[in-house]
CSV table of C-alpha atoms in Angstrom, one decimal:
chain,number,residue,atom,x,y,z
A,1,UNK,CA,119.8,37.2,45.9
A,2,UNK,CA,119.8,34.7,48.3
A,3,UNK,CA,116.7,33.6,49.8
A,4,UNK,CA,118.0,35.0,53.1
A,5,UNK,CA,118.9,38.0,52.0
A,6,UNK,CA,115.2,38.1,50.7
A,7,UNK,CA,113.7,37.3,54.1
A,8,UNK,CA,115.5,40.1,55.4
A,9,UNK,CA,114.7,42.3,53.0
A,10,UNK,CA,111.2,41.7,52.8
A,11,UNK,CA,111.4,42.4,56.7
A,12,UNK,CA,112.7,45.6,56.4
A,13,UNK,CA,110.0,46.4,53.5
A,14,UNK,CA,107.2,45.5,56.1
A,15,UNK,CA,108.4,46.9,59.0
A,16,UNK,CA,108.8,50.3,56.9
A,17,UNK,CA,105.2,49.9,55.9
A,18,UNK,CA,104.0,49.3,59.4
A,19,UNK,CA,105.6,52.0,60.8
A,20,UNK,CA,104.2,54.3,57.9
A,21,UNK,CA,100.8,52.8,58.2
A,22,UNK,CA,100.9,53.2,62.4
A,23,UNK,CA,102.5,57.1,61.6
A,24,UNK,CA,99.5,58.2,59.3
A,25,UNK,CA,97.0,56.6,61.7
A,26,UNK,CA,99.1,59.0,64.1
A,27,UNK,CA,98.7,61.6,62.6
A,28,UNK,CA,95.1,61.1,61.5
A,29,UNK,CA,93.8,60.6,65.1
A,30,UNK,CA,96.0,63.9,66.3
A,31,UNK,CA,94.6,66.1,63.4
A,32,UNK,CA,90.8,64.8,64.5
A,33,UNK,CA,91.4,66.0,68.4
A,34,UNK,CA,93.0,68.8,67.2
A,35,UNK,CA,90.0,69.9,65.1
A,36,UNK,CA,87.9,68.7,67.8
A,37,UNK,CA,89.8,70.6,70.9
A,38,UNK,CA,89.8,74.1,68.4
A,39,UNK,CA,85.4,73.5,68.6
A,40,UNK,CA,85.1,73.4,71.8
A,41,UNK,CA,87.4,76.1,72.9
A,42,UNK,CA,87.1,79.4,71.1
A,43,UNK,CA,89.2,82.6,71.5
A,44,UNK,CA,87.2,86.0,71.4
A,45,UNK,CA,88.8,89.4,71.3
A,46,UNK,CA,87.3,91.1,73.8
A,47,UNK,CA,89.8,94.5,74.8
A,48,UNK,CA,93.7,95.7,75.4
A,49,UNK,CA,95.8,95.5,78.2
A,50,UNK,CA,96.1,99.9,78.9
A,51,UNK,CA,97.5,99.2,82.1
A,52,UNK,CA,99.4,97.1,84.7
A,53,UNK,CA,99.6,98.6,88.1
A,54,UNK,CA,101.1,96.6,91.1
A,55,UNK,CA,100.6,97.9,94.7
A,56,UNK,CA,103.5,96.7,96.8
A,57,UNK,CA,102.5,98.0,99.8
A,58,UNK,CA,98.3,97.7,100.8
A,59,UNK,CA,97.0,100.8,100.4
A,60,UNK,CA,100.2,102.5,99.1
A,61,UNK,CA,100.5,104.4,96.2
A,62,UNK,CA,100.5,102.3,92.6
A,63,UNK,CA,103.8,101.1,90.5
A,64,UNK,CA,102.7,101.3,87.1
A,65,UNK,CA,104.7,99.0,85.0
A,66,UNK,CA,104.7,97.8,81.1
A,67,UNK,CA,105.4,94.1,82.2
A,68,UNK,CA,105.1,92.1,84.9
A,69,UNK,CA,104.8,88.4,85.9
A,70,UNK,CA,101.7,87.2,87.0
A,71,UNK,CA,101.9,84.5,89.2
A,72,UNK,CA,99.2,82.4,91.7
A,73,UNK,CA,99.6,85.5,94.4
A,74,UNK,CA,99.4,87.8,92.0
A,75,UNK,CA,101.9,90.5,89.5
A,76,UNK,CA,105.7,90.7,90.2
A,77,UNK,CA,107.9,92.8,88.6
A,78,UNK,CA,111.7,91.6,90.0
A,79,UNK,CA,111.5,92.2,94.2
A,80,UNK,CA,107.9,93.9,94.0
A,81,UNK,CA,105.1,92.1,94.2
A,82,UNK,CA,101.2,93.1,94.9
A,83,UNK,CA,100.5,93.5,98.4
A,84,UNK,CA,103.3,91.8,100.2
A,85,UNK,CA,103.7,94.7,102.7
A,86,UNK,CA,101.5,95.8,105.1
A,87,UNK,CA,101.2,98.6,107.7
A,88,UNK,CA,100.6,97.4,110.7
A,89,UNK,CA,99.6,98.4,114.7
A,90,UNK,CA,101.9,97.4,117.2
A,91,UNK,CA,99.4,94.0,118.1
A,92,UNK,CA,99.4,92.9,114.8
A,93,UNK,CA,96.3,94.4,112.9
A,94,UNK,CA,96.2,95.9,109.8
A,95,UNK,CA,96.2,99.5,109.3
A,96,UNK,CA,94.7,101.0,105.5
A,97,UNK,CA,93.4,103.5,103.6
A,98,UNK,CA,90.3,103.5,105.1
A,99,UNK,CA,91.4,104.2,108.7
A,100,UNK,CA,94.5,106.0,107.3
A,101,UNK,CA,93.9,107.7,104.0
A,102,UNK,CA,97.4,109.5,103.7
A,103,UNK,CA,98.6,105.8,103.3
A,104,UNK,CA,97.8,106.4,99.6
A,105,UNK,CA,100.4,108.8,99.0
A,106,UNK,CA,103.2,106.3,100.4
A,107,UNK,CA,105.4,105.0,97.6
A,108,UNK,CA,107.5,101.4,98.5
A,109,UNK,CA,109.6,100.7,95.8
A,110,UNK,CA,112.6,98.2,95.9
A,111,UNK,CA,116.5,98.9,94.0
A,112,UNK,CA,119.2,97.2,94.2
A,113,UNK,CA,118.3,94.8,97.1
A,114,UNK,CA,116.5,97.6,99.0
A,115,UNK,CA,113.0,99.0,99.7
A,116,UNK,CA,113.0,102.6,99.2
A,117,UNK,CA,110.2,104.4,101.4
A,118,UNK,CA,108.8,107.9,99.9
A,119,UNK,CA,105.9,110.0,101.2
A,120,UNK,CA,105.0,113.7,101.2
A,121,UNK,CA,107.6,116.1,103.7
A,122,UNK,CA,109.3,112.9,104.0
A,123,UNK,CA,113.1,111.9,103.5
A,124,UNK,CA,113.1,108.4,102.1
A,125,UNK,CA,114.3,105.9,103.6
A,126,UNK,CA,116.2,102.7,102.2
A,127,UNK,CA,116.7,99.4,104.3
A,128,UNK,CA,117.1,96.2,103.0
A,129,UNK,CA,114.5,93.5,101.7
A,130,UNK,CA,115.8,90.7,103.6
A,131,UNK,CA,116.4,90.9,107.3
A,132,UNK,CA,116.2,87.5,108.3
A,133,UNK,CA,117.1,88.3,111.8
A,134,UNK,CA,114.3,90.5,112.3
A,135,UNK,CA,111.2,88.9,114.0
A,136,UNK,CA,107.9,87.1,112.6
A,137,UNK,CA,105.0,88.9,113.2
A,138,UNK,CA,101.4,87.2,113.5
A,139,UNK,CA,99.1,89.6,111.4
A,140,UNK,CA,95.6,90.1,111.2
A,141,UNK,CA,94.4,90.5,108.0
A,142,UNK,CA,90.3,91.0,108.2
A,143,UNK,CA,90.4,89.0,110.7
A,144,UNK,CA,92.4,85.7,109.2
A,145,UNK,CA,95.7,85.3,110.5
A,146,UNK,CA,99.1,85.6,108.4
A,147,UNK,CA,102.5,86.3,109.0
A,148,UNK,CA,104.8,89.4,108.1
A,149,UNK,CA,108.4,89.9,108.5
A,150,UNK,CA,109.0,93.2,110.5
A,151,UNK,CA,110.8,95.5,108.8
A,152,UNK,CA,112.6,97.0,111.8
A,153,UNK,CA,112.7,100.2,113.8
A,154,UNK,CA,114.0,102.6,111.1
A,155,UNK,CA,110.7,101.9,109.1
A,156,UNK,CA,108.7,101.7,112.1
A,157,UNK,CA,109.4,105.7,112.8
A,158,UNK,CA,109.3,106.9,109.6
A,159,UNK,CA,105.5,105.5,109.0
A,160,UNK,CA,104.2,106.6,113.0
A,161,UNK,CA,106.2,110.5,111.7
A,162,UNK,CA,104.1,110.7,108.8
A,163,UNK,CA,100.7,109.5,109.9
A,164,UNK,CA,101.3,111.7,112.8
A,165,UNK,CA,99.7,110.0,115.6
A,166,UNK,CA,100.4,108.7,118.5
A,167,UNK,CA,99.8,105.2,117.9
A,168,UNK,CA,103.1,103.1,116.7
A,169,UNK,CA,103.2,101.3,113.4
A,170,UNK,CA,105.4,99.0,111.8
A,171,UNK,CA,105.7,97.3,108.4
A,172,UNK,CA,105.9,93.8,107.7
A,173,UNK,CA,106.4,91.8,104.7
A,174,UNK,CA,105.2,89.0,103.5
A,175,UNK,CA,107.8,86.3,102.1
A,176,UNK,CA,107.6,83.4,99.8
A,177,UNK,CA,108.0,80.5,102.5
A,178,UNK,CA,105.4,82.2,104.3
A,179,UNK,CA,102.0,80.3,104.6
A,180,UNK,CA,99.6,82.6,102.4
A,181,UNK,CA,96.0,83.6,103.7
A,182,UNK,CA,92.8,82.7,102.3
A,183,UNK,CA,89.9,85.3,102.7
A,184,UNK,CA,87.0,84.9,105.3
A,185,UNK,CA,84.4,85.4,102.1
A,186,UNK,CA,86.1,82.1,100.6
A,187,UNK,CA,83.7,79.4,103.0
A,188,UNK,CA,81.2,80.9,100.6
A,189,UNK,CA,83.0,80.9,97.9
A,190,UNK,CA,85.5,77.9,97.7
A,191,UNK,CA,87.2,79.0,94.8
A,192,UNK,CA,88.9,82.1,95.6
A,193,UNK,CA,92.3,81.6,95.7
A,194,UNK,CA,95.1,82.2,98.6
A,195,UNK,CA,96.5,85.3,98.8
A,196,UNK,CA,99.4,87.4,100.6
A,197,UNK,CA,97.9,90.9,102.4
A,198,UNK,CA,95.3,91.3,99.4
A,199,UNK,CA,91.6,92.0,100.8
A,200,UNK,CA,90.2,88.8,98.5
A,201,UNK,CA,91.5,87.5,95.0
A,202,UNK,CA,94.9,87.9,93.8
A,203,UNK,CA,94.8,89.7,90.5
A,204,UNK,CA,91.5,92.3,90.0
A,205,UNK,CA,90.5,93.5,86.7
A,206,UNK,CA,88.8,97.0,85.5
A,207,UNK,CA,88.3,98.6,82.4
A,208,UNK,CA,88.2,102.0,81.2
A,209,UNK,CA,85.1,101.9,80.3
A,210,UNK,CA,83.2,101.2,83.2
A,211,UNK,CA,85.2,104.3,85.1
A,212,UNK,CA,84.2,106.5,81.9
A,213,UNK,CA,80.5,105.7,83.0
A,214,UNK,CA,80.8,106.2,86.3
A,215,UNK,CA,82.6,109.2,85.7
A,216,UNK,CA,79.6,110.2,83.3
A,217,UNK,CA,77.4,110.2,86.6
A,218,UNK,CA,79.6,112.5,88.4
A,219,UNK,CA,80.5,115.8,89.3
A,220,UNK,CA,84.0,115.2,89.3
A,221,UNK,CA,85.6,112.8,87.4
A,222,UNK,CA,87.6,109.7,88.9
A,223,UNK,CA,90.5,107.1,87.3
A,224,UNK,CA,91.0,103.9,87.5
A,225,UNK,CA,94.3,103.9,90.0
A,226,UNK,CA,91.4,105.0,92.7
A,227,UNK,CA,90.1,101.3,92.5
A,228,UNK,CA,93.3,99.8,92.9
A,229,UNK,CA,92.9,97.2,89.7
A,230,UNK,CA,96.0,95.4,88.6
A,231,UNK,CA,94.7,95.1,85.5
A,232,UNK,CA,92.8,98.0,83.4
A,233,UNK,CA,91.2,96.9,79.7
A,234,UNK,CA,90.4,99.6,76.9
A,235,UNK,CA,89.0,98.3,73.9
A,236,UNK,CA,85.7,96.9,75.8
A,237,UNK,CA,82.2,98.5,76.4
A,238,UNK,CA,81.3,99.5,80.2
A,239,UNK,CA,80.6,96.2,82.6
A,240,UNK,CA,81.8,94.0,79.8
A,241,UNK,CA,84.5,92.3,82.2
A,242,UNK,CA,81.8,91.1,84.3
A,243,UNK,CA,80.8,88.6,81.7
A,244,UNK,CA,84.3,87.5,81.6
A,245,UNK,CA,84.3,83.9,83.2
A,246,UNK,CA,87.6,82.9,81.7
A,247,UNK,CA,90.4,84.6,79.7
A,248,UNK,CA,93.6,84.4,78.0
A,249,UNK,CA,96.1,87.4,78.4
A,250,UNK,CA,99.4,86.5,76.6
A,251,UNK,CA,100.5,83.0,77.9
A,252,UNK,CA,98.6,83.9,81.3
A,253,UNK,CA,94.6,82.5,81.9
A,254,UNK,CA,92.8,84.1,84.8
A,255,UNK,CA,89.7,82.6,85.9
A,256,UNK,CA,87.2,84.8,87.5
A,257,UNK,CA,86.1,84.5,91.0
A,258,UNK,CA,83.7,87.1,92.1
A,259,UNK,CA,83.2,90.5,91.8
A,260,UNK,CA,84.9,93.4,94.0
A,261,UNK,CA,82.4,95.0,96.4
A,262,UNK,CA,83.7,98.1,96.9
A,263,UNK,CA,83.8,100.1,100.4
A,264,UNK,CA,84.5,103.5,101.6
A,265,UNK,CA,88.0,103.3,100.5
A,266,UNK,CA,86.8,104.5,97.1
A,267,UNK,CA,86.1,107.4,98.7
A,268,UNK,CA,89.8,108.7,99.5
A,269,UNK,CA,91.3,110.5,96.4
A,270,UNK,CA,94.8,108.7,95.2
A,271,UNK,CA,96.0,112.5,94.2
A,272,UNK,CA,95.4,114.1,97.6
A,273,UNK,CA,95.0,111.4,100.5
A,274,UNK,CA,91.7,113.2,101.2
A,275,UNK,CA,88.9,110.9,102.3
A,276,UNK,CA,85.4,112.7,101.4
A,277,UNK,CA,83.2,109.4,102.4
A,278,UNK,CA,80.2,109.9,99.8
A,279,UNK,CA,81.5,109.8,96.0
A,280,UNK,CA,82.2,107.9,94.2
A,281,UNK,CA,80.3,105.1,96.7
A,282,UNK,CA,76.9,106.6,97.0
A,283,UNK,CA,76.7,106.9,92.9
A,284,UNK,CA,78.1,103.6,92.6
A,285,UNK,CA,75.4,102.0,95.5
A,286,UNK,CA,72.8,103.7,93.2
A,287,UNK,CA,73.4,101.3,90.3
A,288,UNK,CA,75.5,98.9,90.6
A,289,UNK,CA,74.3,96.5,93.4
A,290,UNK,CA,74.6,92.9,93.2
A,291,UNK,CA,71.4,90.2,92.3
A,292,UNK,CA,69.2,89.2,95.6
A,293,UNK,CA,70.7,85.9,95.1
A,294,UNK,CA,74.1,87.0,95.9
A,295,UNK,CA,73.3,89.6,99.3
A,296,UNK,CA,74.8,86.6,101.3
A,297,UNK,CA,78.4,87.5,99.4
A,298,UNK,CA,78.0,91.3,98.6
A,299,UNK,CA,75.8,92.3,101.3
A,300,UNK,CA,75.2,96.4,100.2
A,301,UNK,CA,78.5,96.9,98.8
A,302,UNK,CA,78.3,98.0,95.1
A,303,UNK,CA,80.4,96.0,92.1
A,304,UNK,CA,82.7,97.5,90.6
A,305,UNK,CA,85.8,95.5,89.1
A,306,UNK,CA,86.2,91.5,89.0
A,307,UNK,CA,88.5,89.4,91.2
A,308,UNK,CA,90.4,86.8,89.1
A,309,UNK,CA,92.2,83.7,90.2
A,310,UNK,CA,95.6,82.8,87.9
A,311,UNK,CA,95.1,79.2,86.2
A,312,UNK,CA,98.2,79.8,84.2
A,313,UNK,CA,100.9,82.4,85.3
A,314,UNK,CA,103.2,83.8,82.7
A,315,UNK,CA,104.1,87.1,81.7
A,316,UNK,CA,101.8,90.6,81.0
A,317,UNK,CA,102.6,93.3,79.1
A,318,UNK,CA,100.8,96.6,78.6
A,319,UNK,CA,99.4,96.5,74.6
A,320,UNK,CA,98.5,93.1,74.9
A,321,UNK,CA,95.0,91.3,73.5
A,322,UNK,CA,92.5,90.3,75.9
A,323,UNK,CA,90.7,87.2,75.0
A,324,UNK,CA,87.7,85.8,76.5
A,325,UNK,CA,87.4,81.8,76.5
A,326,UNK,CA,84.3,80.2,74.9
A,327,UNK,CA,83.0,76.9,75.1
């Protein structure tokens, strides 16, 4: 061989050598942060996804659903998403449950590019999702403002029929160009999320458990669709989720933001539309108040539930391991 060919080959020989040397080292240094990243985060089983339950309209009746999205404004499931409509007066204010009870027995559901309207002695009535010609409505949301689509006339009659007063309603919806809102609480607690016609976070979380115990206390027993969570956990003791700072559902990581004081709401029964204004609340003020330190946030309203923000969306399904995050 000549000595060319030699220098060349010799080259090739090194280079080879290099490039295994500089893969190795690679590879060493990758497996180390590997081992390293698996120590300090640790996945703990801590329940079961039993339920997914997305409320379309506020204060409306549930969707239950085996899958949904879950995205920074909360669960989607193809054209419904968690409060994006919202009953509202004629000025722009918010109308719910707790001034309108019955609201609870509305179903809003959307087909085929449509939102189908159901409630008790009612007809339903379809009209179409989009309606970009109709107006934009400034809302009033606890007192923040946000903007709604109006929904039109057709919608505006059926809801004032079947609340039967003489007040006018209308129904607006909230699209995705639309700036969201972010709660009143937040300037106390910065790290609650934005949200569409939600009253705080964007995705809330229940278990089965901690309505079995409340239950246990009384005289009737209540489910978990009267709390309105979007999320509801079997597998867990009662008031585990409130130790829950971070977890992993599936792809999707929720961080939690605070828990959900609960109001008189609670008191209207999802079945009947029948507002009673003691039970559950006056059980759940007996036990479940929040620490002195936190009265500035809570103020007397009991916890019961956990408001999560959505540091990685993805995709939910019902059956699915709930893991909390350890560091």
């Amino acid at each position: 061989m000549e000595l060319k060919e030699l220098a060349v080959s010799a080259l090739v020989r090194n280079k080879k050598a290099a490039l295994l040397a500089g893969g190795v080292a690679v590879l060493g240094f990758a497996g180390i942060a590997y081992k390293y990243l698996r120590k300090t985060e640790k996945l703990v089983r801590v329940g079961v996804v039993s339920k997914l339950l997305i409320h379309p309209l506020k204060s409306g009746k549930a969707v239950s659903v085996t899958l949904a999205e879950c995205q920074q404004k909360g669960l989607k499931l193809g054209d419904l998403q968690d409060r994006h409509w919202l009953v509202v007066t004629e000025d722009g204010h918010m109308v719910t449950g707790r001034q309108q009870p019955r609201l609870v027995l509305v179903s809003l559901t959307c087909e085929g590019g449509q939102v189908c309207l159901n409630g008790p002695n009612m007809e339903e009535l379809r009209f179409p999702i989009k309606q970009s010609d109709n107006s934009v409505t400034d809302c009033r949301v606890f007192g923040v403002g946000i903007q709604g689509r109006d929904c039109g006339d057709e919608s505006s009659r059926w809801l004032t029929r079947y609340l039967g007063e003489e007040t006018t309603f209308r129904l607006v919806h909230h699209e995705p160009q639309m700036m969201a809102r972010r709660a009143e609480e937040s300037k106390t607690l910065p790290q609650v999320e934005e949200v569409a016609y939600a009253d705080m976070g964007p995705v809330m979380l229940l278990s089965e458990s901690s309505v079995k115990d409340l239950s246990s206390k009384l005289e009737q027993d209540v489910t978990a669709e009267r709390f309105r969570p979007n999320i509801v956990i079997s597998d867990c003791d009662s008031f585990d989720e409130d130790s829950w700072e971070e977890i992993q559902i599936g792809s999707v990581r929720l961080q939690r933001a605070m828990s959900c004081g609960r109001c008189i709401f609670t008191t209207v029964d999802p079945e009947t539309g029948v507002i009673t204004r003691k039970e559950p609340l006056e059980t759940l003020k007996s036990y479940r108040q929040c620490e002195p330190s936190e009265k500035h946030i809570y103020k007397s309203s009991p916890l019961f539930g956990q408001l999560h923000n959505v540091k990685k969306t993805g995709i939910l399904q019902v059956g699915d391991v709930v893991y909390k995050i350890s560091r």
